Amino acid sequence: MTTLSPAHPVRRKPRRAYSSIPGETPGSAPWRALKSLILLACVLLVAIPFLAVLATSLAGAAQINETGGYVLWPDHPTFEAYRAILGGGLVSRAMLVSVGITVVGTALSLAASISLAYGLSRPGSWGHRPVLLLLVLSLLFVPGVIPSYLLVKELGLIDSYWSLILPTMINAFNVIVLRSFFTSLPAELIDAARIDGAGEWRILTRVVLPLSKASVAVIGLFYAVSYWNAFFNAMVYINDSAKWPMQLVLRTYVVNNAAISQGQTADPGAVLPPTVSLQAAILVLSILPIVVIYPFLQRHMGKGVMIGAVKG
Amino acid sequence: MTTLDHPVPRPDTAGPPEGGGRRRARKAKRGRRDKALFWFALPGTVVVLLFHYVPLLGNVIAFQDYQPFVGIMHSRWSGFDNFRILFDGDPAFLHALVNTLELTLIQVVFVFPAPILLALALNSLVSERIKRSIQNILYLPHFLSWVVVVAVFQQMLGNGGLLNVFLQAHQLGEWSIIGNPDLFKQVLTSQVIWKDTGWGTILFLAALSRVDTDLYEAAAVDGASRLRQTWHVTLPALRGLVVLLLILRLGDALSVGFEQIVLQQTGLDKSTTEVLDTYVYNNGLVAGQWGVSAAVGLVKGLVGVALVLGANKVAHLFGEEGVYRA
């Protein structure tokens, strides 16, 4: 017990070995049971909706008609619903649009953010102070919905995919996180590269970026998630339903419950699967990319968020 | 070694300053040497200026009788007329204001403490593996869009949803939750909790992991019960973070669940569902009352900035770090 200062002599030996426990000393049995129950309930509250949506998207028409709606387990799994919405038509197109915007947008966002963060990463460099201030203040002063809309309209971007990319291309918070990572790299590395005759471009691509792979990956994933999830801008800036991304399709056919008619699916003559399973399938498709990249996300998540955020 | 611009030892690590003039000269030289970096920053700066600061200027239409076909340049100036409409007590605006404040209060009371409680429960788990798995499941909803969250809630709790299918199968009747104006605020609140409580634990868990375990041992040795350990060791460790997050929350006090509410407003009475953000959207973009809506947006933004600055000041008075020191 090296931790006890001599001024506080041991009055009573602790009964349990606490050293293996990361936090507080363990509570009594009822406490622990209650805690486990609460945590289990939390996990179920998150997990059950996903399972139910997935199960319903796979359930056959017979089972759905029998229960009258959602199911927790498909008796005879079928991909009918997916076949109906993915064989061409509205949902397929929206998937393509969303994937395209996410890929192009993420690439542009990363390029601009890395470049901006690197430009601001060396204390004392010419002009970095006002630009940094501009960036930080943009977090505090948020332009309203109306002026932003007017700008996009003036630029002629209504119904253009650029309206979904350009306004959200730079996330000031992401840039600040990247910058603080770049700044934390040892200055000696950069000096050494410069002695070897490297210019700034070479220093960035050969020294700084290879060392920042993890941070860049996290920021890239954050950008990708935000492009995929973007709903409001699409709702306001995209009027042409042929250009809708997934989130608008989801709103129209699942949240607002608009009828999914024959014309929006692949085969106009075919009998459509029940509406609930079509809706569930659209829902699954709009969650899918997030679930696919999630394992990559969570590996770096903690680190990426903590850098530059709160150094409690 | 002509390429080496600054001699070793570097100015900032060199011993006692030998006259400010020389140091400043060196610094200026270094600044000029790093001028190339400015070009790296330029494209991103242009984007921020164009899409962030230019719209800020666009707020001038709050002082205009803005006509979309005439444009900002040629619309008539109307002074504070747009603001007068608001403060004269337009009932639609008052409803939006009251609902916003009510939701803010609900969120501070119910939503804000949720991650702290969850973090405390998670932190006391012994098995690192179980803790990780629970975290990974509970973080997921944060990455879903509001459209997905609203859709999932409808599919689970709506009339044809899982809950009602279950209730009917067991002859328990129906329970109208979604689309029921009496439960609107409760539904909003539970959606926010469902989506972000897990994610909210990250910062608290990080703060908790830095608590010195010796403190718990010492407290236990002094005979502190588990509850007292939480009260005297764990919670004080979180205080700075809680204050910081509360201040940041205050800056958004007038922005409550914009996308979330816009998605669920259809068919419901505006007097119970409208908040300031949706008022600006519905009244401006949808109904074409540009000037008045821009005025509401402007006032809302200014109040937000004032709240953050003010709260930061108050935090300093109480000896906390706050967001920044100036």
XYZ file of C-alpha atoms in Angstrom, chain A residues 1 3-4 8-12 14 18-28 31 35 39 42-43 45-50 52-53 67-72 112 115-116 118-128 131 133-155 157 166-167 169-170 187-188 191 194-195 200-201 204 222 225 229-233 235-236 247 250-251 254-256 276 279-280 283 286-287 290-291 294 297-298 301-302 305-306 309-312, chain B residues 1 3-6 10 27 30-45 47-56 58-59 61 66 68 71-72 118 120-126 128 131 134-148 150-152 154-156 160-162 165 168 194 199 202-203 206 210-211 213-214 216-218 220-227 229-230 234 241 244-245 258-259 262-264 266 277 280-281 284-285 289-290 293-294 297 301-302 304-305 308-309:
248
model
C 0.000 0.000 0.000
C -0.426 5.031 -1.663
C -1.159 5.731 1.974
C -3.092 8.462 7.527
C -2.309 5.162 9.163
C -4.308 2.123 8.079
C -7.305 1.901 10.375
C -8.915 -1.113 8.869
C -9.879 -3.636 3.205
C -9.594 -3.893 -5.034
C -6.600 -3.823 -7.309
C -8.318 -5.618 -10.184
C -11.224 -3.207 -10.334
C -10.779 -0.182 -12.564
C -13.272 2.115 -10.893
C -14.925 2.194 -7.561
C -14.970 -0.664 -5.142
C -17.699 -3.166 -5.950
C -21.094 -2.530 -4.438
C -23.366 -4.978 -2.730
C -26.715 -2.987 -6.518
C -26.898 -2.292 -12.634
C -27.384 -2.220 -18.858
C -30.252 -0.489 -22.649
C -28.648 -3.015 -24.987
C -33.627 -1.236 -26.457
C -31.002 -0.554 -29.106
C -30.690 -4.054 -30.538
C -34.351 -5.139 -30.844
C -35.419 -2.450 -33.346
C -32.556 -3.382 -35.661
C -37.064 -6.449 -36.015
C -36.449 -4.245 -39.052
C -49.234 -10.972 -37.739
C -50.515 -7.776 -39.355
C -47.197 -5.945 -39.243
C -43.715 -6.276 -37.845
C -42.132 -9.593 -36.961
C -39.188 -10.436 -34.749
C -9.590 20.548 -48.435
C -4.698 21.067 -46.772
C -6.297 23.676 -44.510
C -1.653 21.574 -42.600
C -1.560 25.214 -43.639
C -2.491 26.210 -40.099
C -0.318 23.667 -38.337
C 2.923 25.599 -37.959
C 2.822 28.294 -35.284
C 4.325 31.498 -36.599
C 3.651 30.845 -40.261
C 2.549 33.794 -42.336
C -1.154 34.552 -42.099
C -2.134 31.515 -40.062
C -7.372 32.203 -40.743
C -9.514 32.754 -35.845
C -11.908 32.723 -38.793
C -12.227 28.977 -38.478
C -12.809 28.973 -34.711
C -15.328 31.810 -34.861
C -17.290 29.964 -37.535
C -18.183 27.468 -34.810
C -19.700 30.240 -32.725
C -21.480 32.245 -35.409
C -23.801 29.947 -37.307
C -25.510 31.424 -40.364
C -29.257 30.948 -40.426
C -31.232 28.658 -42.670
C -32.602 31.482 -44.805
C -29.340 33.255 -45.732
C -27.723 29.875 -46.487
C -30.582 28.962 -48.790
C -30.398 32.321 -50.554
C -26.661 31.849 -51.154
C -27.111 28.389 -52.642
C -29.886 29.761 -54.824
C -27.811 32.744 -55.962
C -24.990 30.388 -56.907
C -26.941 25.210 -57.148
C -20.046 22.409 -51.131
C -21.903 23.958 -48.141
C -17.415 20.523 -47.352
C -15.410 21.996 -44.474
C 9.156 19.657 -35.254
C 12.487 17.855 -35.658
C 13.275 20.191 -39.940
C 13.624 20.315 -44.943
C 17.389 19.789 -44.592
C 6.062 21.709 -48.144
C 4.167 19.436 -50.526
C 2.978 16.849 -46.170
C -16.929 11.200 -39.950
C -21.202 9.389 -42.328
C -26.900 10.986 -43.459
C -27.459 14.482 -44.882
C -31.176 15.054 -44.994
C -32.039 18.684 -44.479
C -29.924 20.108 -47.293
C -34.854 18.344 -48.615
C -34.339 22.063 -49.178
C -32.618 9.907 -46.914
C -36.687 7.031 -46.696
C -38.636 10.050 -45.525
C -41.271 5.182 -44.760
C -41.722 8.211 -42.489
C -44.494 9.838 -44.526
C -44.122 -3.165 -44.309
C -40.388 -0.175 -45.938
C -38.196 -2.331 -43.733
C -34.688 1.165 -43.907
C -30.167 3.180 -45.582
C -28.526 1.780 -42.454
C -23.146 2.805 -41.676
C -23.095 -0.729 -40.278
C -18.868 0.901 -38.269
C -15.026 3.631 -37.220
C -15.100 2.268 -33.714
C -13.305 6.464 -32.557
C -12.170 7.216 -29.040
C -12.757 12.292 -30.759
C -10.468 12.914 -27.850
C -11.601 17.933 -27.917
C -11.707 17.931 -24.158
C -8.499 17.374 -22.315
C -10.424 16.970 -19.051
C 24.160 24.151 -44.767
C 19.191 25.497 -46.514
C 18.928 25.475 -42.740
C 17.005 28.630 -42.085
C 17.103 28.720 -38.331
C 16.084 27.254 -32.016
C 10.269 34.987 -35.814
C 10.421 31.996 -39.862
C 6.994 33.361 -40.684
C 8.173 34.322 -44.153
C 9.868 30.967 -44.637
C 6.543 29.219 -43.886
C 4.656 31.459 -46.281
C 4.116 28.516 -48.632
C 1.740 27.077 -46.043
C -0.670 29.904 -46.724
C -1.381 28.430 -50.156
C -2.280 25.142 -48.541
C -4.801 26.892 -46.331
C -6.282 28.969 -49.134
C -8.840 26.622 -50.772
C -10.387 25.606 -47.431
C -10.424 29.224 -46.292
C -14.909 27.547 -48.783
C -15.357 28.671 -45.168
C -15.610 32.325 -46.216
C -18.074 31.596 -49.002
C -20.383 29.163 -47.242
C -20.053 30.439 -43.706
C -19.303 34.131 -43.649
C -21.107 35.254 -46.796
C -24.432 33.842 -45.466
C -23.771 35.726 -42.213
C -27.046 37.608 -45.919
C -28.733 38.259 -42.591
C -32.498 40.751 -45.254
C -37.035 41.069 -49.097
C -36.916 36.981 -54.021
C -32.891 40.336 -54.848
C -30.990 41.649 -51.831
C -24.771 5.263 -18.085
C -21.103 5.428 -14.108
C -22.758 2.044 -14.646
C -20.359 1.114 -17.457
C -17.336 2.318 -15.554
C -18.037 0.013 -12.635
C -18.115 -3.096 -14.837
C -15.214 -5.340 -14.054
C -13.246 -5.042 -19.966
C -17.821 -3.195 -21.292
C -21.969 -2.899 -24.614
C -20.296 0.344 -25.683
C -20.077 -0.763 -29.313
C -23.787 -1.534 -29.422
C -24.842 1.638 -27.628
C -22.660 3.924 -29.786
C -24.265 2.782 -33.037
C -27.467 4.887 -33.054
C -25.375 8.065 -32.930
C -24.213 7.398 -36.483
C -27.706 7.011 -37.903
C -29.479 9.926 -39.521
C -32.545 11.477 -37.921
C -34.625 10.102 -40.760
C -33.573 6.588 -39.812
C -37.661 8.636 -36.737
C -38.468 5.804 -39.151
C -37.308 3.173 -36.667
C -42.470 4.749 -36.178
C -41.933 1.152 -37.203
C -41.546 0.063 -33.589
C -48.688 -1.067 -37.398
C -45.436 -1.277 -35.452
C -43.889 -4.016 -33.414
C -48.613 -5.956 -33.234
C -52.985 -6.916 -30.390
C -32.059 6.587 -27.690
C -22.192 8.196 -27.582
C -17.354 8.611 -24.348
C -16.164 11.837 -22.781
C -12.472 9.069 -20.597
C -8.230 9.203 -15.430
C -9.433 9.112 -11.843
C -7.737 4.425 -8.302
C -5.751 5.141 -5.151
C -11.032 4.877 -4.110
C -8.774 2.700 -2.023
C -8.084 5.559 0.317
C -12.614 2.699 1.205
C -9.964 2.495 3.867
C -11.492 5.553 5.495
C -14.741 3.598 5.590
C -16.577 5.317 2.730
C -19.501 3.310 1.414
C -19.888 2.794 -2.289
C -22.370 5.603 -2.591
C -17.175 6.977 -2.990
C -19.282 7.954 -5.988
C -16.194 10.057 -8.914
C -16.400 18.322 -17.912
C -17.964 22.577 -20.045
C -20.676 20.505 -21.695
C -34.695 20.691 -35.990
C -34.548 17.753 -38.445
C -39.534 18.787 -39.232
C -39.813 15.072 -39.991
C -42.637 14.487 -37.535
C -46.775 16.677 -40.769
C -35.928 26.511 -36.069
C -37.905 29.914 -39.484
C -38.093 27.085 -42.011
C -39.568 31.544 -44.453
C -38.644 28.853 -46.963
C -42.016 35.353 -45.211
C -38.303 35.885 -45.815
C -37.931 34.558 -40.601
C -34.430 35.908 -41.144
C -32.933 33.414 -37.143
C -28.130 33.223 -33.321
C -27.214 36.318 -31.311
C -26.936 31.717 -28.604
C -23.604 33.553 -28.813
C -22.143 30.912 -24.476
C -20.080 33.992 -23.671
